[in-house]
XYZ file of C-alpha atoms in Angstrom:
738
model
C -10.588 -28.572 -14.864
C -11.245 -25.068 -16.335
C -10.394 -21.691 -14.531
C -13.394 -20.143 -16.284
C -11.674 -16.930 -16.312
C -12.988 -14.067 -18.708
C -11.418 -13.071 -22.024
C -10.392 -9.562 -20.961
C -10.137 -7.492 -17.738
C -11.594 -3.677 -17.531
C -13.179 -2.801 -20.230
C -17.153 -3.064 -20.393
C -17.067 -4.588 -16.521
C -15.261 -1.638 -14.705
C -18.020 0.522 -16.822
C -20.924 -1.106 -15.573
C -19.543 -1.649 -12.122
C -18.509 2.139 -11.836
C -22.086 2.679 -13.111
C -23.212 0.820 -10.190
C -21.142 2.641 -7.920
C -23.117 5.981 -9.409
C -26.386 4.331 -9.121
C -26.091 2.989 -5.610
C -24.620 6.314 -4.352
C -28.363 7.565 -4.671
C -27.156 10.840 -6.303
C -25.974 10.141 -9.638
C -25.398 13.743 -10.949
C -23.599 14.928 -7.721
C -21.166 11.607 -7.703
C -20.689 12.609 -11.156
C -19.636 16.387 -10.777
C -17.295 15.268 -7.919
C -15.235 13.506 -10.154
C -14.985 16.886 -11.910
C -13.895 18.655 -8.788
C -9.940 19.925 -8.178
C -9.257 17.297 -5.403
C -6.838 14.409 -5.892
C -7.984 10.919 -6.112
C -8.807 8.802 -2.942
C -8.018 5.457 -3.862
C -4.355 4.472 -5.263
C -1.064 6.661 -4.825
C -0.947 6.772 -9.619
C -2.579 10.119 -8.433
C -5.223 11.966 -10.315
C -6.763 15.028 -10.059
C -5.608 18.237 -8.406
C -5.434 21.710 -9.837
C -4.959 20.104 -13.653
C -8.604 19.529 -12.873
C -10.436 16.512 -12.002
C -9.873 13.537 -14.134
C -6.406 14.423 -15.145
C -3.395 13.032 -14.107
C 0.257 15.041 -13.503
C 0.775 15.080 -17.206
C -2.532 16.808 -17.903
C -3.524 13.424 -19.594
C -7.324 13.337 -19.950
C -9.842 11.033 -18.719
C -7.812 9.435 -16.207
C -10.335 7.611 -13.651
C -10.805 3.858 -12.736
C -13.535 2.015 -10.721
C -11.472 2.308 -7.144
C -11.686 6.026 -7.777
C -15.482 6.010 -8.450
C -15.961 3.500 -5.433
C -13.982 5.559 -3.149
C -16.311 8.443 -4.040
C -19.048 7.019 -3.989
C -19.020 5.539 -0.476
C -17.931 9.138 0.910
C -21.003 10.128 -0.833
C -23.368 7.662 1.494
C -26.135 9.103 3.400
C -25.191 9.162 7.415
C -25.243 5.923 9.794
C -28.858 6.068 11.084
C -29.561 8.026 14.506
C -30.359 4.803 15.890
C -28.148 2.473 14.689
C -25.908 2.105 17.831
C -29.011 1.620 20.232
C -30.116 -0.908 17.695
C -26.746 -2.913 17.317
C -24.454 -3.595 20.446
C -20.843 -4.417 20.004
C -21.084 -8.115 20.234
C -23.024 -8.096 17.111
C -21.375 -5.366 14.999
C -18.176 -7.559 15.736
C -19.262 -9.968 13.134
C -20.249 -8.004 10.683
C -18.127 -8.057 7.615
C -15.918 -5.243 6.294
C -18.629 -4.738 3.535
C -21.313 -4.429 5.600
C -19.849 -2.010 8.019
C -18.541 0.108 5.329
C -21.968 0.266 4.014
C -23.337 1.512 6.958
C -23.195 4.659 6.098
C -20.954 7.854 6.992
C -20.407 8.637 10.537
C -21.722 11.927 11.780
C -21.224 11.911 16.008
C -18.798 11.022 17.914
C -18.975 7.757 19.336
C -18.313 6.619 22.999
C -17.865 3.172 24.793
C -16.161 2.908 28.020
C -15.729 -0.448 30.326
C -18.776 -2.256 30.936
C -20.618 -0.540 28.058
C -22.741 -2.553 25.735
C -22.576 -0.358 22.494
C -21.545 3.019 21.333
C -22.590 6.299 22.633
C -22.934 9.444 21.294
C -21.308 12.149 22.897
C -20.681 16.080 21.868
C -17.445 17.083 20.713
C -16.697 19.211 23.669
C -17.021 16.366 25.177
C -15.009 14.631 23.418
C -12.092 16.912 23.333
C -12.287 17.364 27.262
C -11.859 13.152 27.320
C -9.144 13.519 25.194
C -7.209 16.219 26.869
C -8.223 14.317 30.019
C -6.416 11.056 28.903
C -3.170 12.807 27.138
C -2.528 14.250 30.672
C -2.496 10.884 32.128
C -0.361 9.347 30.067
C 3.176 9.096 30.335
C 5.013 9.864 26.690
C 6.581 6.312 26.418
C 2.951 4.768 26.891
C 1.053 6.298 23.991
C 1.556 5.825 20.078
C 0.522 7.356 16.937
C -0.625 5.686 13.731
C -1.950 7.288 10.303
C -3.360 5.806 7.365
C -2.148 7.097 3.924
C -5.553 8.325 3.163
C -5.238 11.795 5.450
C -3.430 14.323 4.199
C 0.107 15.912 4.127
C -1.598 18.772 6.708
C -3.133 16.466 9.144
C -0.174 13.988 9.291
C 2.287 17.306 10.297
C 0.330 18.083 13.033
C -0.258 15.045 14.388
C 3.319 13.965 14.412
C 4.493 17.499 15.594
C 1.502 16.676 19.059
C 2.894 13.538 19.312
C 6.653 15.021 19.779
C 5.801 18.093 22.023
C 3.804 15.434 23.856
C 7.138 13.560 24.544
C 6.653 10.440 21.716
C 8.667 9.395 19.016
C 6.267 6.186 18.889
C 4.640 7.542 15.664
C 4.522 5.636 12.631
C 1.597 4.666 9.840
C 0.785 2.545 7.325
C 3.691 2.336 4.939
C 5.386 -0.450 7.935
C 2.604 -2.861 6.435
C 3.225 -2.218 2.806
C 5.957 -0.672 1.080
C 8.344 -0.057 4.157
C 10.770 -2.333 2.646
C 11.255 -0.236 -0.667
C 11.719 2.724 1.339
C 15.090 0.722 3.278
C 16.189 -1.787 0.527
C 15.881 1.666 -1.820
C 17.856 3.804 0.979
C 20.266 1.541 1.082
C 20.688 1.473 -2.079
C 20.335 4.573 -3.791
C 20.218 6.878 -0.782
C 16.426 7.538 -1.602
C 13.435 5.390 -0.453
C 11.150 6.484 -3.100
C 10.542 6.221 -6.960
C 13.373 7.589 -8.966
C 10.936 8.584 -11.974
C 8.253 10.567 -12.727
C 5.163 9.769 -14.621
C 6.793 11.414 -17.938
C 9.387 8.806 -17.950
C 6.914 6.176 -18.435
C 6.251 7.631 -22.232
C 10.076 7.102 -22.873
C 10.214 3.330 -21.510
C 10.077 0.258 -23.932
C 10.251 -2.380 -21.072
C 8.696 -2.539 -17.621
C 9.377 -5.510 -15.330
C 6.361 -5.659 -13.151
C 6.962 -7.924 -10.221
C 5.017 -8.639 -7.636
C 2.049 -6.916 -8.475
C -1.294 -7.079 -10.284
C -2.552 -3.391 -11.309
C -5.313 -4.862 -13.127
C -6.882 -5.129 -9.767
C -5.333 -2.979 -7.747
C -3.816 0.292 -9.725
C -6.021 0.038 -12.651
C -5.243 3.112 -14.378
C -1.247 1.867 -14.478
C -3.055 -0.670 -17.099
C -2.823 2.254 -19.747
C 0.792 2.504 -19.574
C 1.546 -1.119 -20.106
C -1.003 -0.865 -22.746
C 1.102 2.144 -24.316
C 4.475 0.066 -24.037
C 3.013 -2.295 -26.021
C 2.036 -0.293 -28.405
C 4.890 1.229 -28.935
C 7.148 -1.872 -29.603
C 7.770 -2.753 -26.574
C 7.658 -5.265 -23.646
C 6.409 -6.298 -20.662
C 7.982 -8.875 -18.534
C 5.237 -9.937 -15.309
C 7.056 -11.918 -12.788
C 4.009 -13.209 -10.615
C 3.247 -16.774 -8.820
C -0.536 -16.265 -10.730
C -1.362 -16.080 -13.893
C -3.564 -13.083 -13.647
C -6.542 -12.579 -16.268
C -5.599 -8.689 -16.257
C -2.051 -8.856 -16.613
C -2.349 -10.982 -19.616
C -5.570 -9.188 -21.388
C -6.274 -5.633 -20.228
C -9.627 -3.512 -21.910
C -8.712 0.209 -21.090
C -12.089 1.852 -20.906
C -10.617 5.047 -21.887
C -9.276 3.647 -25.055
C -12.222 2.663 -27.959
C -9.607 0.299 -29.442
C -9.002 -1.223 -26.120
C -12.398 -1.365 -24.638
C -13.722 -3.154 -28.044
C -10.630 -5.864 -29.023
C -8.940 -5.692 -25.492
C -4.738 -5.037 -25.415
C -2.311 -7.579 -24.747
C -0.432 -6.850 -21.761
C 2.305 -9.058 -20.569
C 4.744 -10.115 -23.661
C 6.107 -12.453 -21.388
C 4.833 -13.976 -17.975
C 6.999 -16.009 -15.730
C 5.115 -17.476 -12.477
C 7.803 -18.308 -9.952
C 7.467 -20.363 -6.594
C 6.101 -17.627 -3.681
C 9.462 -16.123 -1.982
C 11.251 -16.754 -5.229
C 12.281 -13.411 -6.524
C 15.324 -12.922 -5.186
C 16.564 -16.191 -7.489
C 14.826 -14.615 -10.180
C 16.785 -11.675 -10.354
C 20.143 -13.403 -9.642
C 19.352 -15.818 -12.858
C 18.769 -12.362 -14.669
C 21.690 -11.305 -13.268
C 23.439 -14.377 -14.491
C 22.213 -14.234 -18.065
C 23.203 -11.188 -18.514
C 26.909 -11.767 -17.422
C 27.294 -14.595 -19.598
C 26.002 -12.559 -22.261
C 28.635 -9.615 -21.970
C 31.310 -11.949 -22.438
C 30.216 -11.675 -26.368
C 27.764 -8.829 -26.095
C 29.021 -5.427 -25.527
C 27.303 -3.064 -23.625
C 24.965 -5.438 -21.819
C 26.254 -4.804 -18.750
C 27.089 -0.747 -18.372
C 30.885 -1.422 -17.188
C 31.013 2.986 -17.812
C 28.584 3.488 -15.269
C 29.423 1.163 -12.692
C 32.765 2.223 -12.782
C 31.843 5.738 -12.254
C 28.607 5.692 -10.377
C 28.610 2.717 -8.477
C 30.558 0.425 -5.939
C 30.600 -3.119 -4.155
C 30.247 -3.905 -7.723
C 32.968 -7.157 -7.253
C 31.248 -8.777 -4.047
C 27.855 -8.246 -6.225
C 29.416 -10.212 -9.797
C 31.288 -13.194 -7.286
C 28.096 -13.975 -5.741
C 26.287 -14.341 -9.073
C 29.088 -16.277 -10.377
C 28.756 -18.376 -7.339
C 25.421 -18.935 -7.719
C 24.679 -22.381 -9.689
C 21.934 -22.690 -12.465
C 20.438 -25.517 -10.247
C 20.068 -23.515 -7.049
C 18.463 -20.791 -8.958
C 16.327 -23.097 -10.812
C 15.028 -24.772 -7.945
C 15.038 -21.445 -5.427
C 12.919 -19.795 -8.652
C 10.537 -22.502 -9.930
C 11.500 -20.715 -13.393
C 13.875 -22.882 -15.967
C 17.252 -21.284 -16.723
C 15.964 -21.178 -20.528
C 12.974 -18.542 -19.562
C 15.825 -16.733 -17.364
C 18.176 -16.074 -20.037
C 15.528 -15.304 -22.315
C 14.265 -12.387 -19.620
C 18.266 -11.423 -19.597
C 18.493 -10.965 -23.538
C 15.058 -8.712 -23.604
C 16.480 -6.800 -20.855
C 20.094 -6.530 -22.884
C 18.066 -5.312 -25.956
C 15.971 -2.614 -24.090
C 17.009 0.767 -24.159
C 14.734 2.208 -21.338
C 13.730 -0.248 -18.718
C 11.774 0.217 -15.607
C 11.111 -2.042 -12.871
C 7.819 -1.577 -11.340
C 6.408 -3.634 -8.377
C 4.360 -3.830 -5.242
C 3.569 -5.883 -2.149
C 4.314 -9.082 -4.117
C 7.734 -8.562 -3.526
C 7.917 -6.294 0.039
C 5.490 -8.876 1.817
C 8.444 -11.404 2.721
C 10.833 -11.516 5.438
C 13.570 -11.310 2.999
C 11.554 -7.890 1.555
C 14.265 -5.366 1.325
C 16.389 -7.729 0.352
C 13.745 -8.433 -2.721
C 13.767 -4.773 -3.670
C 17.731 -4.679 -3.586
C 17.784 -7.368 -5.828
C 15.474 -5.465 -8.335
C 17.777 -2.554 -7.593
C 21.064 -4.627 -8.488
C 19.225 -5.454 -12.166
C 18.713 -1.550 -12.784
C 22.283 -0.324 -11.660
C 23.729 -3.424 -14.340
C 22.576 -1.769 -17.223
C 22.685 1.743 -15.600
C 19.164 1.972 -15.672
C 19.079 4.467 -12.940
C 20.037 8.184 -12.938
C 18.750 8.689 -16.160
C 15.250 9.812 -17.845
C 12.821 7.113 -18.844
C 14.400 4.180 -16.895
C 14.358 3.563 -13.215
C 12.708 1.864 -10.101
C 9.088 2.724 -9.339
C 7.452 1.099 -6.309
C 3.690 0.745 -6.871
C 2.369 2.407 -3.456
C -1.307 1.751 -2.313
C -3.210 5.048 -0.489
C -3.172 7.867 -1.964
C -0.947 9.831 0.187
C 0.746 7.006 2.061
C 4.152 8.612 0.341
C 2.802 12.242 1.847
C 2.489 10.729 4.906
C 6.194 9.633 5.724
C 6.964 12.790 3.545
C 5.825 14.936 6.300
C 7.456 13.439 9.654
C 4.886 10.337 10.294
C 7.521 7.918 11.133
C 9.456 6.771 14.329
C 12.698 9.040 13.752
C 12.672 11.990 11.780
C 15.788 12.350 9.140
C 18.545 14.583 10.939
C 17.876 17.565 8.480
C 13.933 17.432 9.143
C 14.235 16.986 13.440
C 17.068 20.144 13.086
C 14.887 22.218 10.988
C 11.729 21.701 13.287
C 14.017 22.007 16.416
C 14.880 25.699 15.189
C 11.454 26.585 13.716
C 10.474 26.548 17.077
C 13.449 26.314 19.550
C 12.657 23.377 21.187
C 14.368 20.357 21.987
C 12.233 16.961 20.571
C 13.073 13.201 21.762
C 15.824 11.961 20.029
C 15.301 8.195 20.823
C 13.830 6.089 17.678
C 10.421 5.420 18.126
C 8.795 2.132 17.815
C 7.217 0.904 14.194
C 3.464 -0.213 13.620
C 4.191 -3.525 14.437
C 6.681 -2.457 17.506
C 3.622 -0.982 18.967
C 1.335 -3.757 18.481
C 3.851 -6.116 20.233
C 4.290 -3.579 23.209
C 0.621 -3.200 23.733
C 0.234 -7.030 23.730
C 2.971 -6.672 26.891
C 0.703 -4.114 28.340
C 3.179 -1.370 27.400
C 0.499 1.268 26.347
C -2.240 3.686 27.848
C -3.229 5.492 24.872
C -3.488 5.162 20.913
C -4.481 7.508 18.064
C -5.295 6.290 15.172
C -5.851 9.301 12.140
C -7.905 7.351 9.441
C -7.323 3.191 8.173
C -8.181 0.296 9.961
C -4.952 -0.889 11.958
C -6.682 -3.887 13.372
C -7.369 -5.185 9.569
C -3.981 -4.166 8.309
C -2.185 -6.456 11.183
C -1.151 -9.768 10.624
C -2.299 -12.580 13.229
C -5.838 -11.336 13.901
C -6.113 -12.645 16.815
C -3.137 -11.348 18.239
C -4.586 -7.741 17.115
C -7.712 -7.987 19.075
C -6.036 -8.953 22.210
C -3.298 -6.202 21.773
C -5.735 -3.387 21.032
C -8.018 -4.639 23.805
C -4.695 -4.040 26.491
C -4.692 -0.047 25.650
C -6.326 2.184 27.778
C -7.771 4.485 25.592
C -7.918 4.043 21.680
C -9.079 6.964 19.463
C -10.265 6.643 15.883
C -10.865 9.217 13.219
C -12.384 8.120 10.231
C -15.705 8.514 7.879
C -17.160 5.191 7.902
C -17.347 2.110 9.968
C -15.048 -0.822 10.098
C -14.136 -3.759 11.842
C -11.521 -2.217 13.967
C -14.100 0.000 15.658
C -15.333 -3.319 17.266
C -12.435 -5.790 16.756
C -9.879 -3.189 17.679
C -11.317 -1.787 21.192
C -9.444 -0.008 23.889
C -10.675 -0.805 27.417
C -12.249 2.906 26.335
C -12.843 3.465 23.170
C -13.803 7.032 20.800
C -14.643 7.330 17.064
C -14.649 10.557 15.739
C -16.259 11.174 11.897
C -13.837 13.044 10.233
C -14.395 15.164 6.631
C -13.543 13.385 3.253
C -11.108 15.107 1.085
C -13.085 16.729 -1.232
C -15.106 18.099 1.841
C -12.017 19.676 3.502
C -13.134 23.788 4.074
C -9.835 23.947 3.162
C -7.293 23.247 0.601
C -5.178 20.248 1.744
C -1.917 18.448 -0.124
C -1.082 14.925 -1.020
C 1.605 13.124 -2.548
C 1.790 10.601 -5.504
C 3.982 7.392 -5.807
C 6.294 9.904 -8.371
C 6.806 12.303 -5.892
C 4.504 14.941 -6.840
C 2.421 17.406 -4.520
C -0.947 18.216 -5.474
C -3.293 20.756 -3.995
C -6.791 19.506 -3.251
C -9.635 22.488 -2.815
C -12.066 20.607 -0.856
C -15.481 21.624 -0.949
C -18.413 21.444 1.014
C -19.377 19.202 3.628
C -21.891 16.386 3.144
C -23.365 15.841 6.301
C -23.027 18.157 9.723
C -20.893 16.966 12.026
C -17.827 15.667 10.665
C -14.965 17.783 11.226
C -11.540 18.244 9.061
C -8.636 15.927 10.300
C -6.164 18.604 11.085
C -8.429 20.951 12.630
C -9.289 18.405 15.132
C -5.565 17.594 16.265
C -4.801 20.999 16.030
C -7.789 21.933 18.624
C -6.484 19.001 20.926
C -2.837 20.544 20.871
C -4.059 23.955 22.117
C -5.991 22.799 25.281
C -3.146 20.095 25.702
C -0.783 23.026 25.739
C -2.158 26.043 26.088
C 1.359 27.740 26.763
C 3.852 25.632 25.054
C 6.312 26.801 22.457
C 4.422 25.729 19.341
C 2.175 28.616 18.108
C -0.868 26.265 17.494
C -2.759 29.353 16.723
C -1.119 29.756 13.587
C -1.505 25.860 12.735
C -5.099 26.442 12.558
C -5.185 27.071 8.935
C -4.381 24.462 6.630
C -2.073 27.313 5.106
C -0.430 28.083 8.340
C 0.540 24.439 8.528
C 1.887 24.768 5.363
C 4.216 27.106 6.464
C 5.983 25.094 8.613
C 5.913 22.087 6.331
C 7.807 23.778 3.690
C 10.227 25.251 6.460
C 10.996 21.908 7.873
C 10.212 19.004 5.648
C 12.994 18.401 3.373
C 12.252 19.123 -0.273
C 9.291 20.867 0.532
C 10.318 24.662 -0.069
C 7.835 24.703 -3.393
C 4.653 24.144 -1.000
C 5.393 28.126 0.815
C 3.919 29.352 -2.230
C 1.228 26.892 -3.134
C -1.793 28.748 -1.792
C -0.743 31.901 -4.267
C 0.162 30.118 -7.340
C -1.427 26.762 -7.179
C 1.781 25.293 -8.438
C 1.751 21.399 -8.049
C 5.241 20.263 -7.962
C 7.920 17.355 -7.633
C 10.005 17.209 -3.872
C 13.181 18.034 -4.467
C 16.132 15.455 -4.759
C 13.690 12.548 -5.543
C 13.467 12.022 -9.417
C 16.986 10.810 -10.487
C 17.601 12.074 -14.087
C 21.262 12.074 -13.213
C 23.618 9.582 -11.760
C 23.787 11.520 -8.773
C 23.363 9.618 -5.355
C 22.588 10.825 -1.692
C 24.465 7.922 -0.306
C 27.855 8.318 1.947
C 30.117 8.017 -0.744
C 27.571 9.771 -3.537
C 27.594 6.313 -5.297
C 24.556 4.057 -5.816
C 25.553 0.298 -4.274
C 25.210 -3.022 -5.033
C 23.962 -5.260 -2.512
C 24.799 -9.100 -2.460
C 21.606 -11.420 -0.970
C 21.115 -14.572 0.078
C 17.912 -16.849 -1.554
C 15.418 -17.966 1.252
C 15.944 -21.627 2.525
C 12.283 -23.049 1.106
C 10.719 -24.063 4.420
C 8.097 -25.950 2.133
C 10.626 -29.216 1.991
C 9.620 -29.524 5.956
C 6.040 -29.945 5.250
C 3.858 -32.778 3.943
C 2.010 -33.429 0.648
C -0.948 -30.934 2.209
C 1.333 -28.186 2.914
C 1.590 -24.589 0.621
C 2.818 -21.569 0.474
C -0.271 -19.246 0.593
C -0.476 -15.673 -0.489
C -3.177 -13.092 0.598
C -4.801 -10.887 -2.107
C -7.206 -7.978 -2.694
C -9.828 -7.917 -5.332
C -11.030 -5.955 -7.944
C -13.789 -5.065 -5.754
C -11.360 -3.975 -2.577
C -9.004 -1.173 -1.878
C -6.654 -2.397 0.832
C -8.841 -3.058 3.873
C -11.997 -2.069 2.501
C -14.170 -4.360 0.445
C -16.743 -3.050 -1.933
C -18.036 -6.326 -3.403
C -18.176 -9.795 -2.437
C -17.074 -11.075 -5.931
C -14.258 -10.814 -7.628
C -14.807 -10.447 -11.399
C -11.531 -11.020 -12.521
C -10.987 -14.228 -10.957
C -14.493 -15.529 -11.310
C -15.282 -15.922 -7.729
C -18.810 -15.012 -6.117
C -17.519 -14.922 -2.589
C -14.207 -14.127 -0.104
C -13.830 -16.900 1.473
C -12.373 -19.113 -1.434
C -9.129 -20.854 -1.847
C -7.208 -20.630 -5.254
C -5.644 -23.840 -6.060
C -3.662 -24.717 -9.041
C -6.026 -27.625 -10.574
C -2.919 -30.074 -10.670
C -2.731 -29.633 -6.717
C -6.225 -30.337 -6.496
C -5.910 -33.548 -8.758
C -3.359 -34.693 -6.448
C -4.791 -34.151 -3.147
C -7.884 -35.661 -4.627
C -9.766 -32.155 -3.914
C -12.596 -31.021 -6.164
C -14.336 -27.674 -7.096
C -16.265 -26.183 -4.495
C -15.214 -28.623 -1.816
C -14.868 -27.652 1.822
C -11.383 -27.171 3.158
C -10.186 -26.215 6.285
C -6.872 -23.951 6.103
C -4.682 -24.005 9.324
C -0.809 -23.287 11.025
C 0.225 -22.534 14.215
C -1.174 -18.671 14.039
C -5.019 -19.999 13.657
C -7.588 -21.548 11.686
C -9.928 -20.753 8.989
C -12.844 -23.475 8.395
C -15.503 -23.805 5.346
C -13.220 -22.186 2.624
C -14.552 -23.354 -1.008
C -11.555 -24.438 -3.286
C -11.649 -23.325 -6.600
C -9.309 -23.371 -9.670
C -6.644 -21.249 -10.550
C -3.756 -20.675 -12.602
C -1.142 -20.340 -9.605
C 1.951 -21.964 -9.212
C 1.819 -25.517 -8.088
C 2.449 -25.799 -4.178
C 0.814 -21.804 -3.695
C -2.513 -21.036 -3.047
C -4.230 -17.400 -2.752
C -6.682 -16.181 -0.430
C -8.083 -12.921 0.505
C -6.826 -10.428 2.443
C -7.973 -8.874 5.259
C -9.731 -12.426 5.611
C -6.835 -14.482 6.157
C -4.890 -12.282 8.752
C -5.978 -15.276 11.100
C -3.430 -16.941 9.369
C -0.854 -15.162 9.193
C 1.781 -15.606 11.823
C 4.201 -12.054 13.138
C 6.836 -12.945 10.651
C 8.052 -9.766 9.292
C 11.195 -8.486 7.935
C 14.496 -7.906 10.208
C 15.432 -4.537 8.394
C 11.635 -2.981 7.350
C 9.757 -4.498 10.113
C 7.151 -5.219 7.222
C 5.072 -8.146 8.086
C 5.389 -11.248 5.644
C 1.326 -11.314 4.480
C 2.672 -13.206 0.795
C 4.807 -15.876 2.193
C 2.574 -18.258 4.815
C 2.991 -21.714 5.429
C -0.488 -23.185 6.079
C -1.873 -26.500 5.931
C -5.256 -27.453 3.502
C -7.170 -30.398 4.374
C -10.817 -31.989 3.844
C -13.145 -30.623 6.492
C -13.252 -32.569 9.174
C -9.898 -34.881 8.430
C -6.607 -33.828 10.038
C -3.198 -35.244 9.518
């Protein structure tokens, strides 16, 4: 049974996909010109654009562009949603539209309201919208409201939203990172005293080894593939740890490099396929191999670094010594020979970087996954110096920035003290609810008001039935978006208001964003493409001015983006340089984040080894048709936004597919394109087509967000990140049940 996979991913397909988006936009020249404006990219947090110019990364490298950025830009350049759209389509009809169909419906240009008893949305004026918002907030107790932000919004919008919420009296302030990399933030903070990447982009130019764990940048962070290609060209290694053998991680054609475009580039020097959830065991196996080698090869374990800059090493070494190879092999699904080989490659490297994404964080043990990776870096002193360190591959272009400017359930003490001192006020100190906590409370009837700044909260949630039910119990739900998504119809409150907002490159004033490398960019903004939408920050400040006309916050001073940046620079730790950015146009790394020396912001000043537990495998409880499911995104998708139905890199032409190991298919007597039902206690999907794919036996893959109906509300206890990548399911022939 063949996989029918392409020889290489990227390359001419990526170029043709980009050209298709140019053509579809209906404005080829404007779209092309827009890519060269001084605005930060709207897709992943690898980042490009800003004051160094369009199509340039923070090192100034040109051209830095990928199909994801073009897709996002083309979406924002669509025509407006037709004026009679909601007259022609009621809520019941639009509930059944796919993410792709809704995305292609056009740009939102008018405030839209749906009240109890209404069958469809109707247009209202901005003044009506502001009056209604203020009326609803005045009628709401602070503890019965929550405020949520997407990572595509600006730092300025995020800052004023959290400020409004806290002055209102609520710390129920959260963001989309709780459903992606919150486990990275918690894990790294406990291990190193910082919750973000320890390196800058420049450091990757000196790495001779990159561990890529639980990530598929060929589909999700395409420009990172050039980094991996360059490592291999320098004679270095790329070790891929992923339950699925993704073609793009084996061979990728980088469009901006002519040799790679014509002949492809080998990416993985070693490709290891663990079981889903086997990453802690993999890390322990590598560590065990290093300890074994250290008895004969000096320097394999950096004892000087550990003695001077780390703590709890003895407990960690004892845990590794006590872990048997049999347990490690059984839990990881990887042989000791393979793991020892990985340890050998690591032992010979001079500068290693560990990069990971949601294949690591989306587990009930996500924090421990991250800490297991940090342990490996600490073993060889690969933290606290140039060209080596830890790199969470973050999704949304400003998801990190949104957290940095205070969109979190509890501000760090320095941030809170600065805000209170700046405005001579006392803000609520009790910790608010995280994202899933807000959803759980909503389901219990605990909220009357929800403010959604961008994103698709419904589509981002586990257990889609629960998400729809929970949101429907909220008295008033506000969405601020550029285009339609399923949340506007399946995530409705009793009353729902949708406000149209400007895209980043349409803002009337410059705004800032933060990359995954802690680098703050300044986006110039530009002319609006449609009359009607407003700046996100201006909407929030206008509501605040009307809600608190005589309060302690001088909201009139925050009516400009520069005024907001003045407040950010005074309050947000590490952001002092933003105070001068309007004059200097100088972009910057946030202070104290990039670790080029072994100084750690922990209580003891030392990095900390963490003992982690190998999770028990629940598959042992099931029958022959039980599998571990991990949800994945396609190459034609960004987060919950779907741009095309196909996934060219996996050679499937629809999203209702189950990607399964051919041996598992033979074992169950199933054939390609057979229809199956996938079910568990959370939900069920019928009419799913089987497709053979080189995923680890006993594991399957399906597309997010369609499979959220199957994802239970199981989450990491420390970060509250749901377990999207490790879901127990049964796969059955249609019309057939155990």
